[in-house]
Amino acid sequence: MVLQNNGREVIKREGTGTEMPMIGDRVFVHYTGWLLDGTKFDSSLDRKDKFSFDLGKGEVIKAWDIAVATMKVGEVCHITCKPEYAYGLAGSPPKIPSNATLVFEVELFEFKGEDLTEEEDGGIIRRIRTRGEGYARPNEGAIVEVVLEGYYKDRMFDQRELQFEIGDGENLDLPCGLEKTIQRMEKGERAIVYLKPSYAFGNVGKEKFHIPPQAELKYEIHLKNFEKAKESWEMNLEEKLEQSAIVKERGTVYFKEGKYKQAVLQYKKIVSWLEYESSLSGEVTQKAQALRLASHLNLAMCHLRLQAFPAATESCNKALELDSNNEKGLFRRGEAHLAVNDFELAQADFQKVLQLYPSNKAARAQLAICQQRIRNQLAREKKLYANMFERLAEEDSKAKAGIASGDRNLDAEMKDEQNGMAGSQSQVEPEP
């Protein structure tokens, strides 16, 4: 194979299979490098540790990015690299001189796609078929144009060309992992995406596509074009307030439709736009604070429905920082505490609601539940401690009985020993 007329690859041992690494794949190799005069300057084999890098990202010399992309697992090849595809005029002192042509023997052991999850749990794996152009990527709220094909095992279940707003994919039956992937793509990029169930259709599957629960999916996706949404710093205050009002209504629609995750995304936008806005005054301040307060309260409500109770508590705390006596903030925080069995904290919240708003029947009912559960918990603890004391008393009694028995046995043993010593003395004494 010719490397753009500036190097060449000679295969010494064929690899297996048909797949080859793609752009962004993590590849694992062993290599040895020589100058043209046969001087060895580096070898991973000497270190007994495979070398890994992300293909096509400029982490290695150009010749490697080009040549390794043509290899199969198990393949061993010789790569001759002209200076412009190696270290060029600068070289790599002290071992590699200026304008050096290099020879490498490379063996490919493994390659795997790029993990796009924050936790690096393998839930979203991307492999890039064709690199996109530029460095810009779609952000939350961007309008994207995509062509996609979805596969479950070997069956294509989805094939569409779509234009939609990032954050609205669930309305179009797109899994969350696919939207996360699109936000990491460049214009024109073509990629293959592998999704674990938690980033696909999860525990429920997708009846429309005949996808069972806990299914792993594959998508082939082409990001044709996109228009980024304005970032917070690109908007003036009037734009932020105007967009916040629009987004709040959109979030409410999602909530009423039971699309809580999408509603969360909308309310979070308002928080990000207004939370650190410092140029507020007078009537504008009141309007912005009202939007922030509503967003935190609505986020708490969504998190409760999603059973994300710590997040619900955090949103209530944020709302109560703005209005310490807010009825909904106190009540929803009480619900979040109750859901995780923090009965005393829940009781305190419901009591404060009733103190400030005596007619709140829901808080009175929840307070009664808290108090009953606290009584049940105290009863269980009392019974637990009673049983514990009974066991301790029983063990103490047994221990005392054992000591008494041991004392009696010891007395008997000492008596026998004394008798034995007396007999022994009569045998060694001289005859009278």
PDB file of C-alpha atoms in Angstrom, residues 378-393:
ATOM      1  CA  LEU A 378     -39.605   3.447  67.301  1.00  0.00           C
ATOM      2  CA  ALA A 379     -41.620   0.307  68.004  1.00  0.00           C
ATOM      3  CA  ARG A 380     -39.289  -1.757  65.808  1.00  0.00           C
ATOM      4  CA  GLU A 381     -36.248  -0.261  67.520  1.00  0.00           C
ATOM      5  CA  LYS A 382     -37.748  -0.919  70.981  1.00  0.00           C
ATOM      6  CA  LYS A 383     -38.421  -4.522  70.058  1.00  0.00           C
ATOM      7  CA  LEU A 384     -34.953  -4.851  68.551  1.00  0.00           C
ATOM      8  CA  TYR A 385     -33.315  -3.482  71.696  1.00  0.00           C
ATOM      9  CA  ALA A 386     -35.531  -5.645  73.945  1.00  0.00           C
ATOM     10  CA  ASN A 387     -34.487  -8.756  72.038  1.00  0.00           C
ATOM     11  CA  MET A 388     -30.894  -7.602  72.157  1.00  0.00           C
ATOM     12  CA  PHE A 389     -31.007  -7.152  75.956  1.00  0.00           C
ATOM     13  CA  GLU A 390     -32.666 -10.566  76.351  1.00  0.00           C
ATOM     14  CA  ARG A 391     -29.907 -12.166  74.307  1.00  0.00           C
ATOM     15  CA  LEU A 392     -27.243 -10.323  76.284  1.00  0.00           C
ATOM     16  CA  ALA A 393     -28.830 -11.401  79.598  1.00  0.00           C
TER      17      ALA A 393
END
